[in-house]
Amino acid sequence: MNSARAEFLERIRNATSSMPPAMREPLPPIDDMIVRRLQAPIRTPHESEGPSAEGLRNAAALEAPVHGTDLVQIFCRRAADAGMTPSVVKRADLGAHVATILRNAGARQVICEPQLADSPWNLPKSAGDSFAWLDPNAGDDSLYAADAGMTAVHAAVAESGSIVCTSGAGLWRSLSLIPPLHIAIVEEYQIRADLVDLFQTPPADAPPAQLVIISGPSKTADIDGILITGLHGPRAVHVCIVTD
Amino acid sequence: MSESAHDFRQAAAAGLANQPMRAAILRTTSRKIEARAIALQQLGRADELRQLASRIKQHTLDHLDQYLVQFIDRAEASGATLHFAATADDARRIVGQIAATRAARVCVKAKSMTTEEIHLNESLIAAGVRVVETDLGEFIVQLDNDRPSHIVTPIIHKDRKTIARIIARELGVEYTEDAEQLVAHARTYLREVFRTCDLGISGVNFAIAETGGICLCTNEGNGRLTSTRPRVHVAVMGVEKLIPRVADLLVFLKLLARSSTGQHMTVYTTLIHGPKQPADADGPKELHIVLLDAGRSSILAGEHRSVLRCIRCGACLNACPVYRQIGGHAYGGVYPGPIGKLLGPLLSENERFAELPRASSLCGLCREVCPVDIDIPGRLVALRREQVERHARGWQQCGAFRLAGWMLRAAWSYRLMQRAARLLLGSRGWSTDAPPPLHGVAKHRDIRTPAQKPFRQVWNEVLQDE
């Protein structure tokens, strides 16, 4: 076992050393301006979440500098382009809004993490009694019986119209994956400008076992180039952005 | 040429004769090229981003030993088990052993060209494991006992009727040509497999040395299911998949999907650090990462190192005028298209793919679209030169070029050659045929026959007139 590792590394070491150090490509610095497509907004000091304030820069090639509320609009546009169904809703109306989505989709059984009940959204209670709320801890049968899965998110990205979900204590990867409909609840402050802002501050803790950037419903175009959704993952993703 | 050499000419001719396949490929690749162009334009500084991507990859390859050590250290710290496969055989043995010791009966596979390269499925099936490809294209390829013909869209060569027949036949459902229904049938079938599987095998799109994480990019969701449902997840990765930092990953995430299909991002970009953590509700209990060499260290050691920058986006396939006419099967190996013309010969131990470096007009479109700026035409010429030096080209070709080289050494021999050419070919402008020994060349290229008078004669006459 150990010798396999040692021999393997030795072979690679010999291969790389065939080129003299002077000729090797140095590590290129990552120029933020080249990678970014969307500027991060200027944040006032009391806003703790989101990317650090970067200041406006002269960037003809990039989109116009954005401020707080623009991110929501950009996110909605890009998410819709990617095939998701974004919506903006006031906090007080969230429950009714979720109920409407579920009713329109004909979803009766909804699965969500138990701790969602402790969130400021008052879900699932605020959505009403006409739905059966399943507990994923009850096992596979619940998971596969659910018509819809409802989750919070770790973050959202305006530039690509993506939502980001992570694994973690008591969090289920399967809820945004197995039920045919996924409802994601996003707080406005969770929307980052660009993918670059997602990983900007390395987390103090170890990274989660799984972080997934979701940019649409499950898609395939393998059959004659025809775009079909919902092959393995959800066929519809509703993103509800909560504002005050 | 050895017995087992792939007869490219014959395979290409077969591809050219297959009109429906050619139509399908032209349609799909045209769409993707257009979408790619639009998507890159939206990036604003796409060319600079591509240069950055190219330099990141080259830097990583130039220091691969360092980054490999760092990756192994971090990945193990996150709870993954690392394995070292010097050859394809080693990799098959390692995965087989994992499957056996974990009593795995049903194995789901997310699409991975690397596992195709090492013929992993066959060895697992031989060991009694039920292996199910879950990417829709690969699933249909598997049902039909076929081979993929494109590194991103494996069944680009199959039309809807063919797929409908396969689904009806293999899944025992009523025949339908409705794409939605076909997908629904596949979903039902594969959903059940995912529910009961105990081993998941995937490839790796990018491995991050800084954190020990691996990144999987899929559109369908099977990558997520493969790394979530089964209790054991095995990720097979060629060592060239490494990149230094998380910040570098973002550069590639911006480029991969855009180069491949014109999307901003693949629908699911999954970043994995180790197996599930104790407090996680779901996820695999074990993560095994199999590091694969299988010829890559040889490429790394030589002048073709830059070929390893490839991120398997498929843009070169979509752009290549040769691929778009003959399709992927004509290349005879796992990797088709321009990059396949390099990887085929470089990764194989014999002359099986000797024809491939010559299967190119060197138009350079592949290089123009490559997100990591691999000089594919340059590498093809270099491979051709190596073949000549190895006398791998056959004595007629080597002889002819040697003769031409001798003829070009002095003015008198050059003029002799010209006179001979004029006698042999006549002076009739462009010609589509020629007598032997140029008969074979004329079959594939129009010959420009010599002018009535050589230029130096015309020049002298002009000077005399003045």
XYZ file of C-alpha atoms in Angstrom:
710
model
C 0.000 0.000 0.000
C 2.660 2.464 1.089
C 5.013 1.460 -1.703
C 2.290 1.993 -4.308
C 1.932 5.557 -3.048
C 5.684 6.151 -2.931
C 6.283 4.735 -6.410
C 3.364 6.689 -7.824
C 4.649 9.984 -6.446
C 8.203 9.139 -7.487
C 7.111 8.673 -11.095
C 5.344 12.033 -11.111
C 8.309 13.701 -9.439
C 10.669 12.336 -12.089
C 8.329 13.471 -14.830
C 8.040 17.056 -13.590
C 11.743 17.348 -12.877
C 12.456 16.718 -16.564
C 11.852 20.426 -17.064
C 14.342 22.814 -15.405
C 12.739 25.038 -12.735
C 13.513 28.221 -14.653
C 11.304 27.119 -17.522
C 8.295 26.203 -15.459
C 5.159 28.319 -15.566
C 4.862 30.445 -12.401
C 1.615 30.558 -10.454
C -0.471 33.257 -12.129
C -2.179 35.758 -9.814
C -5.952 35.728 -10.182
C -6.954 39.103 -11.526
C -10.375 39.689 -10.073
C -11.269 41.991 -12.938
C -10.770 39.242 -15.490
C -12.741 36.601 -13.626
C -15.619 38.747 -12.388
C -18.622 39.382 -14.517
C -20.607 41.257 -11.940
C -19.342 43.849 -9.519
C -19.933 43.355 -5.850
C -22.161 46.101 -4.446
C -20.870 48.631 -1.966
C -22.012 47.549 1.438
C -22.464 49.831 4.395
C -20.489 48.764 7.505
C -23.421 47.374 9.462
C -24.272 44.770 6.820
C -22.412 41.727 8.013
C -23.302 39.226 5.321
C -22.164 39.148 1.734
C -18.929 40.124 -0.019
C -16.558 42.755 1.345
C -16.866 46.288 -0.034
C -14.644 46.651 -3.094
C -15.398 50.052 -4.394
C -16.433 51.036 -7.844
C -13.949 50.400 -10.591
C -13.809 51.505 -14.149
C -14.800 48.380 -16.004
C -16.189 48.877 -19.463
C -16.282 45.161 -20.124
C -18.267 44.365 -17.012
C -21.862 45.035 -16.244
C -22.625 48.382 -14.692
C -21.796 48.557 -10.986
C -24.660 47.230 -8.957
C -26.236 48.302 -5.736
C -28.152 46.165 -3.291
C -31.527 45.884 -4.941
C -30.130 45.426 -8.446
C -28.760 42.070 -7.387
C -32.256 40.748 -6.859
C -33.332 41.801 -10.325
C -30.217 40.402 -11.953
C -30.592 37.167 -10.036
C -34.213 36.796 -11.079
C -33.406 37.406 -14.725
C -30.496 34.975 -14.813
C -32.285 32.332 -12.772
C -35.264 32.525 -15.125
C -32.934 32.201 -18.123
C -31.533 29.074 -16.539
C -35.024 27.591 -16.287
C -35.747 28.210 -12.611
C -38.819 30.080 -11.387
C -37.722 32.998 -9.216
C -40.094 35.223 -7.271
C -39.779 38.065 -4.793
C -42.098 38.054 -1.807
C -42.530 40.042 1.384
C -41.760 38.180 4.556
C -45.312 38.373 5.800
C -46.662 36.811 2.583
C -44.161 33.975 2.343
C -46.403 31.253 3.717
C -49.286 32.050 1.378
C -46.859 32.331 -1.524
C -45.388 28.891 -0.880
C -48.900 27.481 -0.568
C -49.780 28.909 -3.987
C -46.702 27.371 -5.585
C -47.519 23.990 -4.110
C -51.159 24.163 -5.075
C -50.368 25.175 -8.669
C -47.959 22.268 -8.940
C -50.538 19.884 -7.548
C -48.153 18.994 -4.733
C -49.741 17.504 -1.628
C -46.879 15.922 0.272
C -43.998 18.230 1.074
C -40.758 17.281 2.767
C -38.563 19.701 4.641
C -36.019 19.661 7.439
C -37.599 19.834 10.900
C -35.437 22.817 11.867
C -37.130 24.916 9.197
C -39.960 25.314 11.681
C -37.583 27.274 13.912
C -36.720 29.733 11.157
C -38.110 33.290 10.978
C -40.261 32.189 8.039
C -42.736 30.352 10.185
C -42.734 27.524 7.667
C -44.297 25.088 7.225
C -47.051 26.301 9.501
C -47.654 29.560 7.628
C -48.289 27.647 4.409
C -51.391 26.112 5.825
C -52.982 22.771 6.585
C -53.863 21.573 3.098
C -50.480 19.887 2.735
C -48.948 16.863 4.396
C -45.579 17.745 5.875
C -43.167 14.827 5.811
C -40.099 14.387 7.967
C -37.006 13.165 6.102
C -35.819 11.433 9.259
C -38.683 9.020 8.765
C -36.714 7.335 5.977
C -36.595 6.692 2.263
C -40.321 6.114 1.897
C -41.018 9.704 2.927
C -38.299 11.022 0.685
C -39.609 9.207 -2.375
C -43.245 9.897 -1.605
C -42.793 13.662 -1.443
C -44.094 15.781 -4.314
C -41.947 18.696 -3.248
C -38.873 19.419 -1.153
C -38.442 22.740 0.610
C -35.075 24.022 1.798
C -33.194 27.102 2.888
C -29.972 27.878 1.047
C -26.396 28.632 1.991
C -26.181 31.472 -0.562
C -27.304 32.584 -4.011
C -25.286 34.009 -6.909
C -26.728 36.750 -9.104
C -24.244 36.454 -11.975
C -25.187 32.903 -12.837
C -28.663 32.878 -11.317
C -27.658 30.032 -9.008
C -28.548 28.906 -5.521
C -26.043 27.177 -3.278
C -26.905 24.391 -0.869
C -24.556 22.702 1.561
C -24.533 19.615 3.699
C -24.235 20.114 7.423
C -25.616 19.236 10.822
C -29.130 17.970 10.304
C -29.159 19.127 6.672
C -30.352 16.807 3.912
C -28.728 16.846 0.464
C -31.620 14.801 -0.847
C -34.349 17.363 -0.301
C -33.202 19.536 -3.178
C -32.555 16.487 -5.309
C -35.080 13.667 -5.043
C -38.555 15.250 -4.966
C -39.652 16.447 -8.424
C -40.215 19.984 -7.210
C -37.716 22.029 -5.198
C -38.707 25.207 -3.354
C -35.738 27.220 -2.149
C -36.206 30.076 0.308
C -33.561 32.788 -0.071
C -33.088 35.867 2.087
C -32.190 38.952 0.062
C -28.893 39.426 1.877
C -27.809 35.924 0.870
C -27.478 36.936 -2.780
C -23.837 37.392 -3.731
C -22.940 39.312 -6.873
C -20.596 36.884 -8.584
C -19.309 33.354 -8.244
C -16.069 34.937 -7.098
C -17.822 36.222 -3.979
C -18.994 32.778 -3.012
C -15.599 31.594 -1.902
C -14.018 34.924 -1.196
C -13.617 34.591 2.515
C -12.353 31.091 3.278
C -14.505 29.684 6.058
C -12.972 29.311 9.490
C -14.285 25.777 9.798
C -13.522 22.902 7.472
C -15.536 23.039 4.251
C -18.821 21.128 4.213
C -18.760 17.583 2.918
C -20.820 18.726 -0.032
C -21.531 22.135 -1.501
C -23.654 22.230 -4.622
C -24.218 25.204 -6.912
C -27.624 24.695 -8.501
C -28.227 26.577 -11.739
C -31.534 25.266 -12.971
C -33.815 22.262 -12.926
C -32.231 18.930 -13.872
C -31.653 19.030 -17.626
C -30.778 16.758 -20.496
C -30.628 17.342 -24.243
C -29.295 13.907 -25.181
C -32.370 13.013 -27.237
C -32.144 14.880 -30.534
C -30.970 18.006 -28.734
C -34.407 18.523 -27.212
C -34.183 20.095 -23.770
C -36.070 18.055 -21.181
C -36.113 18.799 -17.468
C -36.431 16.534 -14.483
C -34.371 13.505 -15.428
C -32.597 12.806 -12.148
C -33.111 15.951 -10.144
C -36.144 18.218 -9.789
C -37.980 19.207 -12.953
C -38.861 22.557 -11.437
C -37.046 24.827 -9.010
C -38.905 27.716 -7.390
C -36.677 30.302 -5.738
C -38.529 32.569 -3.293
C -36.559 35.667 -2.376
C -37.725 37.086 0.913
C -37.629 40.845 1.389
C -38.759 43.045 4.254
C 1.258 -1.334 -39.137
C 0.438 -3.769 -36.366
C -2.511 -6.098 -36.618
C -4.505 -4.351 -33.964
C -4.057 -0.913 -35.524
C -7.237 1.028 -35.926
C -8.070 1.487 -39.588
C -8.992 5.110 -39.513
C -9.635 5.505 -43.232
C -12.172 2.727 -43.255
C -13.868 3.972 -40.117
C -13.972 7.514 -41.442
C -15.461 6.311 -44.721
C -18.145 4.474 -42.765
C -18.870 7.631 -40.819
C -19.098 9.689 -44.004
C -21.552 7.202 -45.460
C -23.868 7.490 -42.470
C -26.039 10.401 -43.577
C -28.465 10.523 -40.607
C -25.581 10.551 -38.157
C -23.812 13.306 -40.052
C -26.959 15.400 -40.085
C -27.449 14.923 -36.345
C -23.852 15.800 -35.556
C -23.838 18.861 -37.772
C -27.045 20.096 -36.188
C -25.902 19.604 -32.611
C -22.359 20.871 -33.024
C -23.544 23.949 -34.916
C -25.861 24.813 -32.083
C -23.129 24.379 -29.526
C -20.560 26.421 -31.430
C -23.011 29.274 -31.720
C -24.012 29.055 -28.091
C -20.362 28.984 -27.058
C -19.593 32.121 -29.033
C -22.476 34.015 -27.435
C -21.643 32.832 -23.947
C -17.985 33.791 -24.220
C -18.871 37.182 -25.629
C -20.966 37.797 -22.537
C -17.933 37.140 -20.387
C -16.341 40.330 -21.627
C -12.703 39.387 -21.209
C -12.979 35.824 -22.392
C -9.604 35.642 -24.115
C -7.781 36.855 -21.033
C -9.711 34.389 -18.934
C -8.694 31.599 -21.280
C -5.072 32.649 -21.068
C -5.327 32.653 -17.304
C -6.880 29.186 -17.366
C -4.111 27.971 -19.647
C -1.388 29.313 -17.365
C -3.018 27.863 -14.245
C -3.126 24.433 -15.823
C 0.417 24.640 -17.169
C 1.715 25.815 -13.809
C -0.027 22.941 -12.070
C 1.440 20.423 -14.509
C 4.903 21.946 -14.117
C 4.636 21.456 -10.357
C 2.362 18.435 -10.296
C 4.386 16.527 -7.717
C 3.956 19.341 -5.178
C 0.254 19.758 -5.747
C -0.330 16.052 -5.664
C 1.278 15.801 -2.247
C -0.770 18.742 -1.003
C -3.992 17.304 -2.402
C -3.404 13.889 -0.873
C -2.700 15.429 2.515
C -5.817 17.619 2.523
C -8.103 14.993 1.051
C -7.070 12.472 3.679
C -7.583 15.087 6.378
C -11.158 15.518 5.158
C -11.776 11.814 5.584
C -11.268 10.501 2.065
C -9.267 7.339 1.383
C -6.676 7.784 -1.344
C -5.571 5.030 -3.723
C -2.738 5.000 -6.241
C -3.181 3.355 -9.629
C -0.052 3.341 -11.762
C -1.849 1.529 -14.573
C -5.403 0.963 -15.769
C -5.095 -2.564 -14.464
C -4.213 -1.277 -10.986
C -7.256 1.001 -11.032
C -9.561 -1.849 -12.019
C -8.121 -4.000 -9.280
C -8.469 -1.270 -6.647
C -12.085 -0.498 -7.483
C -12.883 -4.196 -7.728
C -11.439 -4.695 -4.282
C -13.486 -1.853 -2.818
C -16.616 -3.308 -4.380
C -15.815 -6.781 -3.075
C -14.895 -5.810 0.478
C -17.980 -3.634 0.791
C -20.176 -6.375 -0.661
C -21.456 -4.004 -3.322
C -24.075 -5.534 -5.586
C -25.494 -2.555 -7.469
C -23.181 0.134 -8.741
C -24.323 3.430 -10.227
C -21.993 5.343 -12.481
C -21.932 9.011 -13.221
C -20.426 9.778 -16.601
C -16.670 9.534 -16.579
C -14.423 9.310 -19.637
C -11.596 8.244 -17.357
C -13.478 5.131 -16.281
C -14.216 4.395 -19.958
C -10.527 4.763 -20.689
C -9.622 2.065 -18.159
C -12.585 -0.172 -19.130
C -13.780 -0.241 -15.542
C -17.341 -1.401 -16.206
C -16.288 -4.647 -17.816
C -14.119 -5.691 -14.909
C -16.813 -4.913 -12.329
C -19.443 -6.757 -14.333
C -17.087 -9.717 -14.629
C -16.836 -9.686 -10.845
C -20.586 -9.995 -10.558
C -21.482 -6.383 -9.802
C -24.488 -4.889 -11.571
C -23.193 -1.679 -13.142
C -25.694 0.900 -14.359
C -24.681 3.997 -16.276
C -26.892 6.855 -15.139
C -26.063 9.687 -17.516
C -28.909 9.409 -20.036
C -26.623 9.221 -23.042
C -24.336 6.654 -21.418
C -27.380 4.724 -20.190
C -28.661 4.393 -23.736
C -25.161 3.487 -24.951
C -25.078 0.774 -22.309
C -28.546 -0.543 -23.150
C -27.557 -0.754 -26.785
C -24.121 -2.233 -26.151
C -22.662 0.670 -28.094
C -19.813 3.132 -27.531
C -20.072 6.865 -26.847
C -19.124 9.114 -29.769
C -18.581 12.456 -28.050
C -16.986 13.247 -24.726
C -19.876 15.435 -23.542
C -22.921 14.254 -25.503
C -22.330 10.512 -25.924
C -25.261 9.702 -28.214
C -24.938 12.586 -30.618
C -24.856 9.897 -33.301
C -28.249 8.414 -32.409
C -31.497 9.884 -33.624
C -34.792 9.840 -31.763
C -36.264 6.783 -33.500
C -33.206 4.719 -32.608
C -33.390 5.824 -28.975
C -37.126 5.092 -28.876
C -36.518 1.562 -30.148
C -33.787 0.964 -27.563
C -35.898 2.182 -24.650
C -38.934 0.142 -25.709
C -36.843 -2.961 -26.250
C -34.676 -2.827 -23.133
C -37.063 -1.344 -20.578
C -40.083 -3.299 -21.769
C -42.287 -0.257 -22.188
C -44.638 0.756 -24.967
C -42.916 2.275 -27.993
C -43.035 6.064 -28.042
C -41.050 8.725 -29.839
C -42.095 11.476 -27.475
C -38.899 12.781 -25.883
C -40.614 13.681 -22.591
C -41.982 10.178 -22.244
C -38.685 8.583 -23.154
C -36.964 10.601 -20.446
C -39.736 9.732 -18.023
C -39.181 6.016 -18.651
C -35.454 6.407 -18.069
C -36.134 8.429 -14.928
C -38.421 5.805 -13.443
C -35.961 3.034 -14.152
C -32.887 4.864 -12.909
C -34.634 6.298 -9.881
C -35.226 2.785 -8.656
C -31.590 1.874 -9.256
C -30.476 4.918 -7.285
C -32.794 3.940 -4.470
C -31.188 0.535 -4.049
C -27.560 1.062 -5.058
C -24.670 0.522 -2.673
C -21.704 1.792 -4.668
C -21.349 4.989 -6.696
C -18.528 5.649 -9.150
C -17.807 8.994 -10.731
C -14.971 10.828 -12.345
C -13.642 14.184 -11.234
C -13.768 17.388 -13.233
C -11.408 19.335 -10.997
C -9.449 18.430 -7.864
C -8.365 21.261 -5.599
C -4.957 20.833 -4.001
C -5.472 23.640 -1.468
C -8.427 21.960 0.219
C -8.396 18.344 -0.923
C -11.788 18.768 -2.537
C -13.130 17.316 -5.783
C -15.585 18.995 -8.120
C -18.187 17.250 -10.269
C -20.049 19.127 -12.993
C -23.262 17.573 -14.364
C -26.536 18.703 -15.859
C -28.800 15.830 -15.026
C -28.297 15.369 -11.313
C -26.843 11.896 -11.562
C -23.502 13.213 -10.273
C -25.229 14.393 -7.112
C -27.184 11.186 -6.694
C -24.060 9.074 -7.263
C -22.246 10.984 -4.527
C -25.217 11.006 -2.119
C -27.312 7.828 -2.286
C -24.832 4.948 -2.088
C -22.891 4.375 1.117
C -19.607 4.205 -0.796
C -18.526 6.765 -3.373
C -15.475 6.101 -5.531
C -14.055 8.943 -7.594
C -11.544 8.013 -10.285
C -9.313 10.859 -11.380
C -6.420 11.272 -13.760
C -3.661 13.244 -12.022
C -4.027 16.045 -14.565
C -7.365 17.076 -13.026
C -5.570 18.933 -10.235
C -5.694 22.691 -9.841
C -3.963 24.644 -7.087
C -6.628 26.725 -5.265
C -10.336 27.273 -4.862
C -9.851 30.632 -6.583
C -8.605 28.745 -9.644
C -11.715 26.589 -9.658
C -13.813 29.674 -10.329
C -11.807 30.442 -13.475
C -12.627 26.988 -14.820
C -16.235 27.070 -13.701
C -16.650 30.238 -15.735
C -15.165 28.575 -18.813
C -16.175 24.921 -18.750
C -19.890 25.035 -19.456
C -19.591 28.040 -21.727
C -17.009 26.300 -23.889
C -18.913 23.048 -23.846
C -22.554 23.936 -24.493
C -22.859 27.694 -24.098
C -24.533 27.459 -20.680
C -23.253 29.770 -17.954
C -22.697 26.834 -15.627
C -23.584 23.172 -15.641
C -26.838 22.758 -13.737
C -25.106 21.082 -10.801
C -21.602 21.955 -9.681
C -20.858 19.723 -6.729
C -17.863 20.400 -4.507
C -17.046 17.459 -2.276
C -14.735 17.357 0.730
C -14.597 13.887 2.152
C -17.476 11.553 3.033
C -20.432 12.633 5.095
C -19.584 14.213 8.403
C -21.030 12.650 11.563
C -23.755 15.271 12.020
C -24.770 15.295 8.316
C -28.190 13.829 7.679
C -27.243 12.000 4.459
C -24.299 11.312 2.206
C -21.840 8.484 1.598
C -20.089 6.997 4.605
C -16.947 6.427 2.573
C -15.206 8.449 -0.107
C -12.444 6.789 -2.091
C -10.354 8.791 -4.525
C -8.408 6.694 -7.016
C -5.501 8.634 -8.486
C -4.701 7.392 -11.973
C -1.428 7.591 -13.887
C -1.898 5.168 -16.811
C 0.485 6.929 -19.175
C 0.008 10.456 -17.886
C 3.414 10.637 -16.222
C 5.023 9.762 -19.567
C 3.172 12.589 -21.257
C 4.130 14.839 -18.353
C 7.810 14.021 -18.795
C 7.902 14.875 -22.479
C 7.274 17.723 -24.880
C 3.555 16.982 -24.983
C 2.938 18.028 -21.375
C 0.536 20.803 -22.456
C -1.918 18.194 -23.751
C -2.685 17.384 -20.112
C -4.229 20.814 -19.645
C -7.404 19.493 -21.271
C -10.550 20.024 -19.186
C -12.701 17.778 -21.398
C -15.081 20.495 -22.515
C -15.542 19.084 -26.029
C -15.275 22.460 -27.753
C -12.604 21.154 -30.104
C -14.916 18.340 -31.214
C -17.732 20.748 -31.902
C -15.480 22.967 -34.003
C -13.505 20.345 -35.901
C -14.480 20.017 -39.584
C -13.209 16.435 -39.556
C -15.092 15.311 -36.442
C -18.281 17.000 -37.611
C -18.251 14.922 -40.778
C -17.120 11.522 -39.546
C -18.391 11.353 -35.966
C -16.713 9.989 -32.864
C -16.617 6.261 -33.570
C -14.288 6.750 -36.510
C -11.445 7.546 -34.121
C -11.582 4.076 -32.669
C -10.802 5.002 -29.095
C -12.293 6.515 -26.005
C -11.430 10.114 -26.817
C -12.555 11.332 -30.237
C -11.979 14.584 -32.027
C -8.875 16.762 -31.999
C -7.920 16.038 -28.401
C -8.497 12.361 -29.099
C -5.983 12.509 -31.941
C -3.424 13.419 -29.277
C -4.604 11.386 -26.304
C -5.188 8.248 -28.350
C -1.590 7.787 -29.473
C -0.071 9.308 -26.331
C -1.971 7.169 -23.842
C -1.724 3.912 -25.715
C 1.308 1.689 -25.445
C 1.373 0.601 -29.057
C 0.830 1.925 -32.558
C -2.906 1.278 -32.485
C -3.747 4.928 -33.063
C -0.848 5.747 -35.379
C -3.210 7.094 -38.049
C -4.838 9.665 -35.819
C -2.224 12.461 -35.864
C -2.602 12.507 -39.628
C -6.386 12.717 -39.506
C -6.264 16.479 -39.559
C -6.035 19.297 -42.072
C -4.360 21.397 -39.357
C -6.958 24.128 -39.879
C -6.467 25.226 -36.281
C -10.106 25.747 -35.299
C -9.583 23.468 -32.319
C -6.840 25.684 -30.995
C -8.995 28.750 -31.423
C -11.761 27.347 -29.259
C -9.685 25.542 -26.646
C -10.270 27.201 -23.258
C -6.792 26.224 -22.078
C -5.051 27.122 -25.315
C -3.581 23.735 -26.183
C -1.710 24.048 -29.471
C -3.380 20.984 -30.945
C -2.116 21.467 -34.517
C 1.413 22.003 -33.212
C 1.221 18.852 -31.136
C -0.149 16.886 -34.098
C 2.773 17.967 -36.252
C 5.163 17.033 -33.453
C 3.595 13.575 -33.238
C 3.909 13.173 -36.989
C 7.565 14.098 -36.769
C 8.080 11.543 -34.012
C 6.432 8.918 -36.170
C 8.757 9.657 -39.056
C 11.777 9.531 -36.778
C 10.582 6.204 -35.447
C 10.107 4.949 -39.012
C 6.540 4.410 -38.027
C 5.322 5.821 -41.301
C 6.130 3.027 -43.724
C 9.062 2.924 -46.098
C 7.290 4.518 -49.048
C 6.449 7.699 -47.168
C 9.826 7.896 -45.417
C 11.569 7.146 -48.700
C 9.620 9.750 -50.621
C 10.401 12.491 -48.128
C 14.032 11.495 -47.930
C 14.217 11.686 -51.718
C 12.560 15.087 -51.702
C 14.979 16.259 -49.026
C 17.942 15.201 -51.160
C 16.470 16.854 -54.228
C 16.093 20.159 -52.408
C 19.744 20.355 -51.370
C 21.148 21.958 -54.487
C 19.909 24.069 -57.352
C 20.665 21.428 -59.974
C 18.818 18.650 -58.152
C 15.909 21.008 -57.523
C 15.648 21.791 -61.230
C 15.866 18.112 -62.032
C 12.960 17.470 -59.701
C 10.949 20.227 -61.344
C 11.565 18.807 -64.794
C 10.546 15.354 -63.625
C 7.396 16.745 -62.055
C 6.468 18.549 -65.258
C 6.932 15.351 -67.223
C 4.971 13.294 -64.729
C 2.092 15.630 -64.017
C 1.897 17.940 -66.998
C 1.052 21.590 -66.580
C -2.688 21.706 -66.262
C -3.324 23.825 -63.199
C -5.153 22.026 -60.401
C -5.581 18.337 -60.940
C -7.624 15.781 -59.046
C -5.633 12.794 -60.099
C -2.003 11.890 -60.651
C 0.006 8.911 -61.835
C 1.845 6.761 -59.292
C 3.608 7.367 -56.958
C 1.416 10.425 -56.319
C -1.780 8.564 -57.037
C -2.473 7.956 -53.364
C -1.904 11.592 -52.449
C -4.154 12.809 -55.266
C -7.030 10.745 -53.895
C -7.259 13.040 -50.852
C -5.823 16.299 -52.113
C -6.006 18.272 -55.285
C -2.534 18.498 -56.832
C -1.223 21.798 -58.148
C 0.676 20.788 -61.233
C 3.796 22.746 -62.180
C 3.556 25.878 -64.333
C 4.548 25.719 -67.986
C 7.649 27.743 -67.231
C 9.472 27.902 -63.900
C 9.478 31.343 -62.300
C 13.217 31.874 -62.733
C 12.756 31.503 -66.494
C 9.901 34.013 -66.517
C 12.007 36.372 -64.390
C 14.957 36.154 -66.731
C 12.679 36.862 -69.701
C 11.260 39.931 -67.950
C 14.768 41.196 -67.226
C 15.767 40.622 -70.853
C 12.752 42.594 -72.053
C 13.694 45.624 -70.007
